[in-house]
CSV table of C-alpha atoms in Angstrom, one decimal:
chain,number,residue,atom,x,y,z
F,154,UNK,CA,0.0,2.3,-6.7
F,155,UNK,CA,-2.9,1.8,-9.4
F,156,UNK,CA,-5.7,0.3,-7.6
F,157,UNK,CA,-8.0,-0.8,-10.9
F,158,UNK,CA,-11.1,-2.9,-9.1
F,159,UNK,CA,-12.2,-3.1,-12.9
F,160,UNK,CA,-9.4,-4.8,-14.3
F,161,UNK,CA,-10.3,-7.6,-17.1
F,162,UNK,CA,-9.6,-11.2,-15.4
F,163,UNK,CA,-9.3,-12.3,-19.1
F,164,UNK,CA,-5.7,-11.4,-19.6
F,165,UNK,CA,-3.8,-13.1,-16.2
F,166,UNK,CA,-2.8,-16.5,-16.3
F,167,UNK,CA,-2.6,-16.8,-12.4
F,168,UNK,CA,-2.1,-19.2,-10.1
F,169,UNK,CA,-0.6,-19.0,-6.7
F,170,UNK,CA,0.2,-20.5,-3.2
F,171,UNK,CA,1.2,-18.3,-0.9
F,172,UNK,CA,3.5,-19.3,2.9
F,173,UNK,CA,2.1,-16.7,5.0
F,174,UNK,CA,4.9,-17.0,7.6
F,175,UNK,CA,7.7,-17.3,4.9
F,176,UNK,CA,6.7,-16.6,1.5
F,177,UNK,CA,9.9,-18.5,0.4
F,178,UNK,CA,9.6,-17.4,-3.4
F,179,UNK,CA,9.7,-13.8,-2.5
F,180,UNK,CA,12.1,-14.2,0.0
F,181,UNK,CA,15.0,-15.9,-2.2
F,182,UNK,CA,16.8,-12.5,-2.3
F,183,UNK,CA,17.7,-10.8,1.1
F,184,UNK,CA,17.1,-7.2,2.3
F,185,UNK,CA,14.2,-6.3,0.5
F,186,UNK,CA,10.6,-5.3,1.1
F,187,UNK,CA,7.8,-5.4,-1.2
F,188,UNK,CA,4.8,-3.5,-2.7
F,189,UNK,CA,2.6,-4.2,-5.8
F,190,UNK,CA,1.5,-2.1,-8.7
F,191,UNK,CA,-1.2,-2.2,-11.3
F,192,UNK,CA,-0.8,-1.2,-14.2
F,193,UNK,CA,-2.8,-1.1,-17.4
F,194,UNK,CA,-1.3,0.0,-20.7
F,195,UNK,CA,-3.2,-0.3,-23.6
F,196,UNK,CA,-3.0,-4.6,-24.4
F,197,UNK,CA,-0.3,-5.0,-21.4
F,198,UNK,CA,-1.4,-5.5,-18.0
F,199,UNK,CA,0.6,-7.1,-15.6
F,200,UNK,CA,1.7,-7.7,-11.7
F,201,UNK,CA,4.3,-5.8,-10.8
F,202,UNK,CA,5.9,-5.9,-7.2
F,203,UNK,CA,8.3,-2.5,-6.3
F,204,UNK,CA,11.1,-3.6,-2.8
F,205,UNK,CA,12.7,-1.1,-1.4
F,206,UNK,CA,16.3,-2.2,-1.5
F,207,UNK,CA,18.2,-1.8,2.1
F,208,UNK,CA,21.5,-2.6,2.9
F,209,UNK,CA,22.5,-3.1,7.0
F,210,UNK,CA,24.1,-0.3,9.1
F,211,UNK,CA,22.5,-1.3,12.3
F,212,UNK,CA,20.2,-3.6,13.5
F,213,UNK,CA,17.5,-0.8,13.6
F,214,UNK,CA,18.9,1.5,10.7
F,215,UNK,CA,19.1,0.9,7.0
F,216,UNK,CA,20.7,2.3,4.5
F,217,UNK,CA,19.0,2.9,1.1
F,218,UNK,CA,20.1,1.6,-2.5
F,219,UNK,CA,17.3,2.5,-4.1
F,220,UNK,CA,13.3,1.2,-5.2
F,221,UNK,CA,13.7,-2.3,-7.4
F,222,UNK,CA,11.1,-3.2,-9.4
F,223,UNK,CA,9.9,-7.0,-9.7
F,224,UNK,CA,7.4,-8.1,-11.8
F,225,UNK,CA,5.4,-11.4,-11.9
F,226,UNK,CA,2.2,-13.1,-14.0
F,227,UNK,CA,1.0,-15.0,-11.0
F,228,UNK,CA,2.4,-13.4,-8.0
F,229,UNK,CA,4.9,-16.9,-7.5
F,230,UNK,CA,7.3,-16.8,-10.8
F,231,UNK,CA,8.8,-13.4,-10.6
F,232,UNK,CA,11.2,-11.5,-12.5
F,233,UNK,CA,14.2,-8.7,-11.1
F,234,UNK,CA,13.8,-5.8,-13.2
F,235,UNK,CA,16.5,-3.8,-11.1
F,236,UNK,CA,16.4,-0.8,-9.5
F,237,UNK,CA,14.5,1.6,-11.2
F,238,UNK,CA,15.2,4.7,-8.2
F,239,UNK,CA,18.6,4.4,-7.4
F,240,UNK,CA,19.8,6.0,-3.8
F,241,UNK,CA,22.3,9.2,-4.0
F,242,UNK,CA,25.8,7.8,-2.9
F,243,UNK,CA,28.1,11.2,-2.2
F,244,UNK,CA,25.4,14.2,-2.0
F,245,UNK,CA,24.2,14.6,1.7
F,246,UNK,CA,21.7,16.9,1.4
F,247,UNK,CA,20.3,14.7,-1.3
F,248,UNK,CA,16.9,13.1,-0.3
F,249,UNK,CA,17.7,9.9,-1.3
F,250,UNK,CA,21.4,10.2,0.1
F,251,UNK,CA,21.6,6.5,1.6
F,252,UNK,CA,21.5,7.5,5.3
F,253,UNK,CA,18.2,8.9,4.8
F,254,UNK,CA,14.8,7.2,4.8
F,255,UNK,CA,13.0,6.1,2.1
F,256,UNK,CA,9.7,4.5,2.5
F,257,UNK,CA,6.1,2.9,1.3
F,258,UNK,CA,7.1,3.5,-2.8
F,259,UNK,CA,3.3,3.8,-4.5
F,260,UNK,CA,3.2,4.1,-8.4
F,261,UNK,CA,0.1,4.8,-10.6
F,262,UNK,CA,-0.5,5.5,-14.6
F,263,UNK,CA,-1.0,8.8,-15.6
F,264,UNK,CA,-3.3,8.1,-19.0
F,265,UNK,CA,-3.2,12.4,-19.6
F,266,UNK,CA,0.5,12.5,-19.7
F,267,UNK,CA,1.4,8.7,-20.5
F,268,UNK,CA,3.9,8.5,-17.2
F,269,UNK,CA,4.5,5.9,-14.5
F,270,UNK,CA,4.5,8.6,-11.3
F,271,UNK,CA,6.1,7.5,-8.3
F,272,UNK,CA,4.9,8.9,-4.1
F,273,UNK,CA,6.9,7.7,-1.8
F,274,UNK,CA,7.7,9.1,2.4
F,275,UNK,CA,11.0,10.8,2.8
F,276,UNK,CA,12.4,11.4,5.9
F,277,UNK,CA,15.7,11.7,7.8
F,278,UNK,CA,17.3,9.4,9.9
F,279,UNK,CA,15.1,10.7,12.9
F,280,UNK,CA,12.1,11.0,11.0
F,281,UNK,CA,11.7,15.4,11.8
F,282,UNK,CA,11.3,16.1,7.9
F,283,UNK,CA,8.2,14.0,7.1
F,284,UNK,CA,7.7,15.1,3.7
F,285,UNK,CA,6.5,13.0,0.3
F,286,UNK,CA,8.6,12.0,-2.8
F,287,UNK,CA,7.9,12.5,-6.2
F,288,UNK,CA,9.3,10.5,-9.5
F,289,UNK,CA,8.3,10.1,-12.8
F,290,UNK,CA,9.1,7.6,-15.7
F,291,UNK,CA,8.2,6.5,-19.2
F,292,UNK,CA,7.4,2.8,-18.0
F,293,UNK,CA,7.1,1.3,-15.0
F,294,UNK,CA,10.4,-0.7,-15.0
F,295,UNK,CA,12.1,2.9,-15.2
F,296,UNK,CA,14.4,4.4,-14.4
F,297,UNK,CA,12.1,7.1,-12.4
F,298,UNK,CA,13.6,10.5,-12.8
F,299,UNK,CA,13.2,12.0,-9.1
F,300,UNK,CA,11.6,15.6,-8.8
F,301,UNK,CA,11.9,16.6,-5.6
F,302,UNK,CA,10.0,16.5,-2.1
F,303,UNK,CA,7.0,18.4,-0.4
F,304,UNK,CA,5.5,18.7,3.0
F,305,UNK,CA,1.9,19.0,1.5
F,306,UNK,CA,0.4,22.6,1.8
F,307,UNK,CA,3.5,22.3,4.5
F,308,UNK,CA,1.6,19.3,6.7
F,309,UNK,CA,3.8,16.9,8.3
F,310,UNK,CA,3.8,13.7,5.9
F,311,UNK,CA,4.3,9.9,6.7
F,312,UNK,CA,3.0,6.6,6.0
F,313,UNK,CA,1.3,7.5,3.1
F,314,UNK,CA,-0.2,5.8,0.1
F,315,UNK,CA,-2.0,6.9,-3.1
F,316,UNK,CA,-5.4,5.9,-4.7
F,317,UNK,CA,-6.6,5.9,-7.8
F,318,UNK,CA,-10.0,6.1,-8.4
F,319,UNK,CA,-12.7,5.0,-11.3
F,320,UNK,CA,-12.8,8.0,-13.1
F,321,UNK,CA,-9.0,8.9,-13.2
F,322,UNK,CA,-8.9,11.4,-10.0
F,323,UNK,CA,-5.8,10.2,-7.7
F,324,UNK,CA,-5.3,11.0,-4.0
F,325,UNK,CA,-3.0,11.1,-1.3
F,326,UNK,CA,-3.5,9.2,2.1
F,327,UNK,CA,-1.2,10.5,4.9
F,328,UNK,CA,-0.4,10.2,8.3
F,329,UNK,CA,0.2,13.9,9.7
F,330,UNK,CA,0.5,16.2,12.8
F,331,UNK,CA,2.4,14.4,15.2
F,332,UNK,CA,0.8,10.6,13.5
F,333,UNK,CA,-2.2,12.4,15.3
F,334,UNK,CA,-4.9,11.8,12.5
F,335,UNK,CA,-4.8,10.9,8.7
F,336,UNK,CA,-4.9,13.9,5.8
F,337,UNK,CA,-6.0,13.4,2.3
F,338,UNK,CA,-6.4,15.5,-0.7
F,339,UNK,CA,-6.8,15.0,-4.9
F,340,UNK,CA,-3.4,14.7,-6.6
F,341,UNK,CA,-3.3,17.0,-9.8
F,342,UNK,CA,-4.1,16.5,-13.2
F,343,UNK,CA,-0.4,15.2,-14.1
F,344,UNK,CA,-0.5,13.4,-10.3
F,345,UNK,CA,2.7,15.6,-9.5
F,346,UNK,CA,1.1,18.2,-6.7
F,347,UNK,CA,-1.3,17.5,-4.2
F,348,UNK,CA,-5.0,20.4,-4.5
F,349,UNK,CA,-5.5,22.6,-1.5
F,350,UNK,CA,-9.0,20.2,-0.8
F,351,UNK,CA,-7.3,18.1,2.2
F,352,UNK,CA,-9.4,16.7,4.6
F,353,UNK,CA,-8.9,15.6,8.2
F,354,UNK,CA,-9.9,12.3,8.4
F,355,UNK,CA,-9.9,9.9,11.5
F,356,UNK,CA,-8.8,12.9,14.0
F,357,UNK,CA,-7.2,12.0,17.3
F,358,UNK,CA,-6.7,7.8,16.4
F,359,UNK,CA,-3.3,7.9,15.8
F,360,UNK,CA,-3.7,6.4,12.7
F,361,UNK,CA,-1.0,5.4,10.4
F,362,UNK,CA,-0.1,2.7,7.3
F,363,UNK,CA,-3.3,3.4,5.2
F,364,UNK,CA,-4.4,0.9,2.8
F,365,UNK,CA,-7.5,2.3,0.6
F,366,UNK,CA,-9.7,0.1,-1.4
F,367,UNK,CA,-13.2,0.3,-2.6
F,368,UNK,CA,-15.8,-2.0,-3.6
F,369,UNK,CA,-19.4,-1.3,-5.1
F,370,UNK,CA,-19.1,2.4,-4.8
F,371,UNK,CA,-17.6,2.7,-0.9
F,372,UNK,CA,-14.6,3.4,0.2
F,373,UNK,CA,-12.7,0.8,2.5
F,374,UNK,CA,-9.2,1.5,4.2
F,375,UNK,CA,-7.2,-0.6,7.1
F,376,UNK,CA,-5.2,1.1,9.2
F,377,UNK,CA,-3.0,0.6,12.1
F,378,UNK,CA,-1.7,2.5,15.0
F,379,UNK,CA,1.6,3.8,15.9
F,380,UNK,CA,3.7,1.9,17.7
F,381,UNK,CA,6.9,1.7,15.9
F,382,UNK,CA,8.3,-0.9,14.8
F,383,UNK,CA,5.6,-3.2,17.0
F,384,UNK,CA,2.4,-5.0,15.5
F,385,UNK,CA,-1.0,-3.3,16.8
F,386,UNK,CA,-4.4,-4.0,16.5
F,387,UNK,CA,-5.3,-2.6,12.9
F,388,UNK,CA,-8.9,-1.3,12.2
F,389,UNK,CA,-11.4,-1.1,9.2
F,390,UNK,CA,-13.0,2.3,8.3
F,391,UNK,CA,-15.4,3.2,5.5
F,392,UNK,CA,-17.0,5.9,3.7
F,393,UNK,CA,-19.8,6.9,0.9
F,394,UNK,CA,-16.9,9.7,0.0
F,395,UNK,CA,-13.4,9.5,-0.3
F,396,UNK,CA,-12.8,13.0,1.2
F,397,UNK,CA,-15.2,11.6,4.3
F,398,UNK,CA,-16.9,11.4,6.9
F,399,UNK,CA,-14.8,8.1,7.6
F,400,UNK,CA,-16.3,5.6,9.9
F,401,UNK,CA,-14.2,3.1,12.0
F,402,UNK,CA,-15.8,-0.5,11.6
F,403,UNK,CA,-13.2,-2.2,14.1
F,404,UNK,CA,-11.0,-5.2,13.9
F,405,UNK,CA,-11.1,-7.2,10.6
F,406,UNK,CA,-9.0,-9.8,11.4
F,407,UNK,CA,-10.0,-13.2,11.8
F,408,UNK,CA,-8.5,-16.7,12.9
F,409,UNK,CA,-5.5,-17.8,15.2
F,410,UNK,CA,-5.4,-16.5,18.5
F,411,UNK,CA,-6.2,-13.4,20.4
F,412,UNK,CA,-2.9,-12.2,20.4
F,413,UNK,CA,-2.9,-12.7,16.9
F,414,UNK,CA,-5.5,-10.7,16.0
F,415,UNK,CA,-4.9,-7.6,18.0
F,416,UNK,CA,-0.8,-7.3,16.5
F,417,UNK,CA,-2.6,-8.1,13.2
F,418,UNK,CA,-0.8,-11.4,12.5
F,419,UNK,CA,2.5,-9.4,13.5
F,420,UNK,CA,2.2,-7.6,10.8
F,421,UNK,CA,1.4,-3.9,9.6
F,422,UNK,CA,-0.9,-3.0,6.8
F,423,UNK,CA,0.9,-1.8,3.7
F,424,UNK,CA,-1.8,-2.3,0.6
F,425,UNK,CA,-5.1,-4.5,-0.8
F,426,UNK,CA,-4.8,-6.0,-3.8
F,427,UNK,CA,-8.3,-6.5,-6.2
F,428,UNK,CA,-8.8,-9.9,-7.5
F,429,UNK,CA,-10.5,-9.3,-10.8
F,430,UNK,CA,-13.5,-11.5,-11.6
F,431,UNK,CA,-14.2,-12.3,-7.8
F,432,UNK,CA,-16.2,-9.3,-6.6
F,433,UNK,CA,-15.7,-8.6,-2.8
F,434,UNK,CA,-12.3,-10.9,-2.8
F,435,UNK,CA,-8.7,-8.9,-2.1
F,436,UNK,CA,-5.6,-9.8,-1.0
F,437,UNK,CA,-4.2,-7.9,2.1
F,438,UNK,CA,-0.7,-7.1,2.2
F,439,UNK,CA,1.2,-6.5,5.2
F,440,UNK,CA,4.7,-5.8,6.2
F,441,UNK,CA,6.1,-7.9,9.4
F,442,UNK,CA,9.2,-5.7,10.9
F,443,UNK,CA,11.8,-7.2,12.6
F,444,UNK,CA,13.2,-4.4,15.1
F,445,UNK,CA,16.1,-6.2,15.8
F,446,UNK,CA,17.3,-6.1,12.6
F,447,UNK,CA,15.2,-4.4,10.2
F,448,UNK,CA,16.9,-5.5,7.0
F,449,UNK,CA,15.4,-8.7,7.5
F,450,UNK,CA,11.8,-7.9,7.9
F,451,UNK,CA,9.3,-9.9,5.8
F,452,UNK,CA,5.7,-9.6,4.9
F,453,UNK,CA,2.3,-11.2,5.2
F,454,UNK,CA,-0.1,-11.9,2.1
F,455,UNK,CA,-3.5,-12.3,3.5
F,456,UNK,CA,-7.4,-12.6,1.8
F,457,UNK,CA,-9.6,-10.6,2.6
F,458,UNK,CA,-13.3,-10.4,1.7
F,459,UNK,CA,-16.1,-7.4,2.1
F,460,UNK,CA,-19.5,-9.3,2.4
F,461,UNK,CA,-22.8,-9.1,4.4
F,462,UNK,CA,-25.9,-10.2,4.7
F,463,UNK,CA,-27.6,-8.1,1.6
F,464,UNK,CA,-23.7,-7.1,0.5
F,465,UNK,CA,-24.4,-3.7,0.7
F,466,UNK,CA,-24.7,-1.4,3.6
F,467,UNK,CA,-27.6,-1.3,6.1
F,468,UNK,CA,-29.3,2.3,6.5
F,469,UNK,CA,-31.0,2.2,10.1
F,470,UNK,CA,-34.3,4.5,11.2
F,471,UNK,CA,-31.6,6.1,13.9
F,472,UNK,CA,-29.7,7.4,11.1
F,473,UNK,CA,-26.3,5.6,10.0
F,474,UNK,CA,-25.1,3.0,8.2
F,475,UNK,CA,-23.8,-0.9,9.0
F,476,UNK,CA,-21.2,-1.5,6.4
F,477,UNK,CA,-20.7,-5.2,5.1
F,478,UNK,CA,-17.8,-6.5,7.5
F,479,UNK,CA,-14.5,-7.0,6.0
F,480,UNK,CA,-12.5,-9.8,7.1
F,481,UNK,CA,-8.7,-10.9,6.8
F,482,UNK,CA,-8.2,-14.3,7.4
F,483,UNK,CA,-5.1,-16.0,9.0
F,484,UNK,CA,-4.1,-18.7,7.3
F,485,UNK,CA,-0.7,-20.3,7.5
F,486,UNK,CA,-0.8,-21.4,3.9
F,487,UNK,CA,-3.8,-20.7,1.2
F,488,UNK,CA,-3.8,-20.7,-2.5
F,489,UNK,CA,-5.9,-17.9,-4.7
F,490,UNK,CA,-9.5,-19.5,-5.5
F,491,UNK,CA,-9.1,-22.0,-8.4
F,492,UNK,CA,-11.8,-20.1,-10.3
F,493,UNK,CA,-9.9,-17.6,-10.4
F,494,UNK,CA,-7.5,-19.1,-12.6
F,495,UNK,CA,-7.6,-17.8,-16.0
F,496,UNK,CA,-5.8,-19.7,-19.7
F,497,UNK,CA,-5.7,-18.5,-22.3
C-alpha cells in the first residue's frame, strides 16, 4: 500500500464514525477482510479498501476467491469494485490455487511505469513455502495480472507489508527465518524485485504483522508477536533510517483494561493510515481473528497519535534518543476529528 503522509486534505470530503467492536458498514458483506490503499493519480485521489475474499472449508481453513477491491470517499459509504485478483480454480500447483494461502494484499503507484503493483504473502496450507506475491495493473480497481512468487534473495517470507517513501523508493517489511526477526530491503525501480540491501532488523523478537509509518522524518512501525491466530501484546519501534538501527519503544496501547492492552484490543496490527492535514494523527488498523472460524474474523479501526513534549525526539548526554510516544487509543466508538472534515 501507498503510504503518502503528504497527501492534500483539500480533495476528501470525509466524515466518519467508526464501531470499533463491529464496524457494521464494513461488515454488511460476510467473509471478507480488509486493507486500505492510497493512491494518487494525477487530480484523482481517493480511499480505497482491498478484502481478501474467503470462502469456509473449516473452521480454521479458508479457501481463497481472490483480492476484492472496495473503494470509499469517507471510509463509511463504500463501493464493491469486485475482485480484481481472482484465485486459480483447477491448477494445483498454481499459487493462488484456492486451497492455498493468500494473505496481507499491499498495493502502491508506480509513477516510472504508471502501474498499480500488488505484494502480497503466499503460502501453502501449512505455511512451509513462505514466499511474496507479485501483481501488476493499469488501475487500481484491476484486474491485477499475477507474475509470479519469490522467497527474497531465497529468505523465508511472511507477514509482510510495503512502504513507500517521500522520494519514490519502496520497501519490503518481512517477517523471516523461522518468524525469528523482521528483514527489509528497497523494492526496484518498477517495484517488481526486491535489491540485495536487506537488513536484519529487530533480531530474535519474534516479530511479525509490520505496520510502517513515518512522521517528521522518523520511521515508526507496530508490530506484534507470533502467536497464531491469538492477540499479543504489540510494540512500537522507531528509527532515523529505514534500513535501521530500529529501536523498540514498548506498548502503545492505551485505555480499557490490562488484558486489553497486552492482546492489543484482540486484535493484530495490519496498517496505519495518515490523516492529511492533522500532523501526528493516524488511524491504526488491526485485524481481530476468530480461530474458530476464521471466515468470520473482523477488524479494529483505532487512532493513534505520535506526540511529545517538544514533538520531536529527545537526544540525551548518555547517547540515545527518547522518541515522542505513540499511542492507540481504545475506544468503543469515535468519529475522525470534525476539523478534519473537508467541502468542497
Amino acid at each position: 500500500m501507498e503510504c503518502n503522509n503528504n497527501l492534500d486534505a483539500e480533495k476528501f470530503i470525509f466524515f466518519a464514525k467508526f464501531t470499533c467492536l463491529e464496524m457494521e458498514k464494513l461488515n454488511s458483506e460476510p467473509n471478507t477482510r480488509c486493507l486500505p490503499i492510497y493512491q494518487e493519480n494525477d487530480q484523482i485521489l481517493a480511499e480505497l479498501l482491498v478484502r481478501l475474499s474467503l470462502d469456509f472449508r473449516l473452521p480454521w481453513l479458508v479457501d481463497i476467491i481472490g483480492v476484492g477491491c472496495y473503494s470509499s470517499k469517507d471510509l463509511w459509504t463504500w463501493k464493491n469494485e469486485g475482485i480484481v485478483l481472482t484465485a486459480e480454480e483447477s491448477n494445483e500447483t498454481h499459487d493462488l490455487h484456492k486451497s492455498n494461502v493468500l494473505e496481507r494484499p499491499k498495493v502502491i503507484y508506480n509513477e516510472n511505469t504508471g502501474k498499480y503493483v500488488m505484494w502480497m504473502h503466499i503460502d501453502d496450507a501449512n505455511y512451509t513455502k513462505a514466499a511474496v506475491g507479485i501483481a501488476v495493473s493499469d488501475y487500481p480497481t484491476g484486474p491485477f495480472d499475477y507474475l509470479g512468487s519469490q522467497r527474497p534473495h531465497g529468505y523465508e517470507s511472511r507477514d509482510m507489508t510495503v512502504f513507500k517513501d517521500d522520494d519514490g523508493v519502496a520497501y519490503l517489511i518481512y517477517s523471516s527465518e523461522d518468524n525469528s526477526e523482521l528483514h527489509i530491503g528497497p523494492l526496484t525501480k518498477d517495484y517488481l524485485d526486491v535489491k540485495p540491501d536487506i537488513r536484519r532488523i529487530l533480531v530474535g523478537q519474534h516479530r511479525e504483522a509490520p505496520a510502517l509509518f513515518k512522521y517528521r522524518g522518523t520511521y515508526y512501525m507496530i508490530t506484534s508477536g507470533c502467536t497464531g491466530w491469538a492477540p499479543n501484546e504489540a510494540l512500537a519501534h522507531a528509527a532515523d533510517s529505514i534500513m535501521g538501527p530500529w529501536e523498540t519503544m514498548g506498548n502503545p496501547c492505551i485505555g480499557g483494561n490490562k488484558m486489553f492492552r497486552l492482546a492489543t484490543f484482540f486484535s493484530q496490527s495490519t496498517f496505519v493510515i495518515p490523516l492529511p492535514g492533522i500532523p501526528g494523527s493516524y488511524i491504526f488498523m488491526a485485524d481481530r481473528w476468530n480461530p474458530a472460524d476464521l471466515s468470520d474474523s473482523r477488524y479494529v479501526w483505532l487512532p493513534l497519535i505520535v506526540g511529545g513534549p517538544a514533538d520531536r525526539p529527545f537526544e540525551f548526554n548518555f547517547g540515545f534518543p527518547l522518541w515522542p510516544r505513540v499511542s492507540i487509543y481504545w475506544h468503543r466508538k469515535w468519529r475522525l476529528p470534525s476539523s478534519w472534515r473537508v467541502t468542497k
